[in-house]
């Protein structure tokens, strides 16, 4: 819910979330240490972030390109 609140309040814009998504995807692909200790609630946070980013992508695609240029 925090991601939606930050977006709705215009604290973080769509392009910042897109940059964050790209960076996190790269980290997840390279972060495969089998000896790493599991972080409490990390999976839950990742799922929630992914749900928000998926929603944001679909909302952006539905609205189409901006005419604000």
PDB file of C-alpha atoms in Angstrom:
ATOM      1  CA  UNK A   1       0.000   0.000   0.000  1.00  0.00           C
ATOM      2  CA  UNK A   2       2.907   2.345   0.597  1.00  0.00           C
ATOM      3  CA  UNK A   3       3.826   2.314  -3.089  1.00  0.00           C
ATOM      4  CA  UNK A   4       0.308   3.393  -4.073  1.00  0.00           C
ATOM      5  CA  UNK A   5       0.333   6.133  -1.432  1.00  0.00           C
ATOM      6  CA  UNK A   6       3.674   7.512  -2.629  1.00  0.00           C
ATOM      7  CA  UNK A   7       2.444   7.456  -6.223  1.00  0.00           C
ATOM      8  CA  UNK A   8      -0.980   8.993  -5.452  1.00  0.00           C
ATOM      9  CA  UNK A   9       0.619  11.765  -3.395  1.00  0.00           C
ATOM     10  CA  UNK A  10       3.043  12.526  -6.253  1.00  0.00           C
ATOM     11  CA  UNK A  11       5.983  11.903  -3.936  1.00  0.00           C
ATOM     12  CA  UNK A  12       7.531   9.519  -6.473  1.00  0.00           C
ATOM     13  CA  UNK A  13       6.701   9.728 -10.173  1.00  0.00           C
ATOM     14  CA  UNK A  14       6.303   6.923 -12.714  1.00  0.00           C
ATOM     15  CA  UNK A  15       9.767   7.312 -14.210  1.00  0.00           C
ATOM     16  CA  UNK A  16      11.405   6.926 -10.786  1.00  0.00           C
ATOM     17  CA  UNK A  17       9.467   3.713 -10.193  1.00  0.00           C
ATOM     18  CA  UNK A  18      10.524   2.471 -13.657  1.00  0.00           C
ATOM     19  CA  UNK A  19      14.190   3.126 -12.860  1.00  0.00           C
ATOM     20  CA  UNK A  20      13.830   1.379  -9.510  1.00  0.00           C
ATOM     21  CA  UNK A  21      12.127  -1.600 -11.182  1.00  0.00           C
ATOM     22  CA  UNK A  22      14.946  -1.957 -13.716  1.00  0.00           C
ATOM     23  CA  UNK A  23      17.627  -1.798 -11.022  1.00  0.00           C
ATOM     24  CA  UNK A  24      15.845  -4.255  -8.733  1.00  0.00           C
ATOM     25  CA  UNK A  25      15.338  -6.686 -11.618  1.00  0.00           C
ATOM     26  CA  UNK A  26      19.068  -6.611 -12.310  1.00  0.00           C
ATOM     27  CA  UNK A  27      19.870  -7.191  -8.628  1.00  0.00           C
ATOM     28  CA  UNK A  28      17.434 -10.094  -8.368  1.00  0.00           C
ATOM     29  CA  UNK A  29      19.014 -11.761 -11.384  1.00  0.00           C
ATOM     30  CA  UNK A  30      22.505 -11.545  -9.890  1.00  0.00           C
ATOM     31  CA  UNK A  31      21.657 -12.016  -6.195  1.00  0.00           C
ATOM     32  CA  UNK A  32      21.744 -15.807  -6.006  1.00  0.00           C
ATOM     33  CA  UNK A  33      23.902 -16.481  -2.943  1.00  0.00           C
ATOM     34  CA  UNK A  34      22.685 -19.878  -1.664  1.00  0.00           C
ATOM     35  CA  UNK A  35      24.285 -19.241   1.741  1.00  0.00           C
ATOM     36  CA  UNK A  36      22.505 -15.926   2.304  1.00  0.00           C
ATOM     37  CA  UNK A  37      20.307 -15.633   5.370  1.00  0.00           C
ATOM     38  CA  UNK A  38      16.634 -15.094   4.488  1.00  0.00           C
ATOM     39  CA  UNK A  39      15.410 -11.595   5.284  1.00  0.00           C
ATOM     40  CA  UNK A  40      12.126 -11.550   7.217  1.00  0.00           C
ATOM     41  CA  UNK A  41       9.219 -10.361   5.061  1.00  0.00           C
ATOM     42  CA  UNK A  42      11.474  -9.829   2.030  1.00  0.00           C
ATOM     43  CA  UNK A  43       9.350 -12.107  -0.141  1.00  0.00           C
ATOM     44  CA  UNK A  44       6.164 -10.333   0.955  1.00  0.00           C
ATOM     45  CA  UNK A  45       7.680  -6.936   0.143  1.00  0.00           C
ATOM     46  CA  UNK A  46       8.894  -8.148  -3.251  1.00  0.00           C
ATOM     47  CA  UNK A  47       5.453  -9.529  -4.116  1.00  0.00           C
ATOM     48  CA  UNK A  48       3.759  -6.276  -3.099  1.00  0.00           C
ATOM     49  CA  UNK A  49       6.254  -4.197  -5.050  1.00  0.00           C
ATOM     50  CA  UNK A  50       5.802  -6.405  -8.102  1.00  0.00           C
ATOM     51  CA  UNK A  51       2.007  -6.100  -7.878  1.00  0.00           C
ATOM     52  CA  UNK A  52       2.279  -2.315  -7.734  1.00  0.00           C
ATOM     53  CA  UNK A  53       4.764  -2.099 -10.607  1.00  0.00           C
ATOM     54  CA  UNK A  54       2.578  -4.384 -12.735  1.00  0.00           C
ATOM     55  CA  UNK A  55      -0.424  -2.173 -11.970  1.00  0.00           C
ATOM     56  CA  UNK A  56       1.593   0.953 -12.789  1.00  0.00           C
ATOM     57  CA  UNK A  57       2.725  -0.506 -16.126  1.00  0.00           C
ATOM     58  CA  UNK A  58      -0.843  -1.400 -17.096  1.00  0.00           C
ATOM     59  CA  UNK A  59      -2.196   1.985 -15.976  1.00  0.00           C
ATOM     60  CA  UNK A  60       0.491   3.766 -17.997  1.00  0.00           C
ATOM     61  CA  UNK A  61      -0.245   1.684 -21.090  1.00  0.00           C
ATOM     62  CA  UNK A  62      -4.002   2.294 -20.773  1.00  0.00           C
ATOM     63  CA  UNK A  63      -3.561   6.056 -20.520  1.00  0.00           C
ATOM     64  CA  UNK A  64      -1.305   6.133 -23.580  1.00  0.00           C
ATOM     65  CA  UNK A  65       1.426   8.639 -24.317  1.00  0.00           C
ATOM     66  CA  UNK A  66       1.168  11.988 -22.605  1.00  0.00           C
ATOM     67  CA  UNK A  67       0.443  15.131 -24.618  1.00  0.00           C
ATOM     68  CA  UNK A  68       2.228  17.278 -22.027  1.00  0.00           C
ATOM     69  CA  UNK A  69       5.421  17.494 -24.120  1.00  0.00           C
TER      70      UNK A  69
END
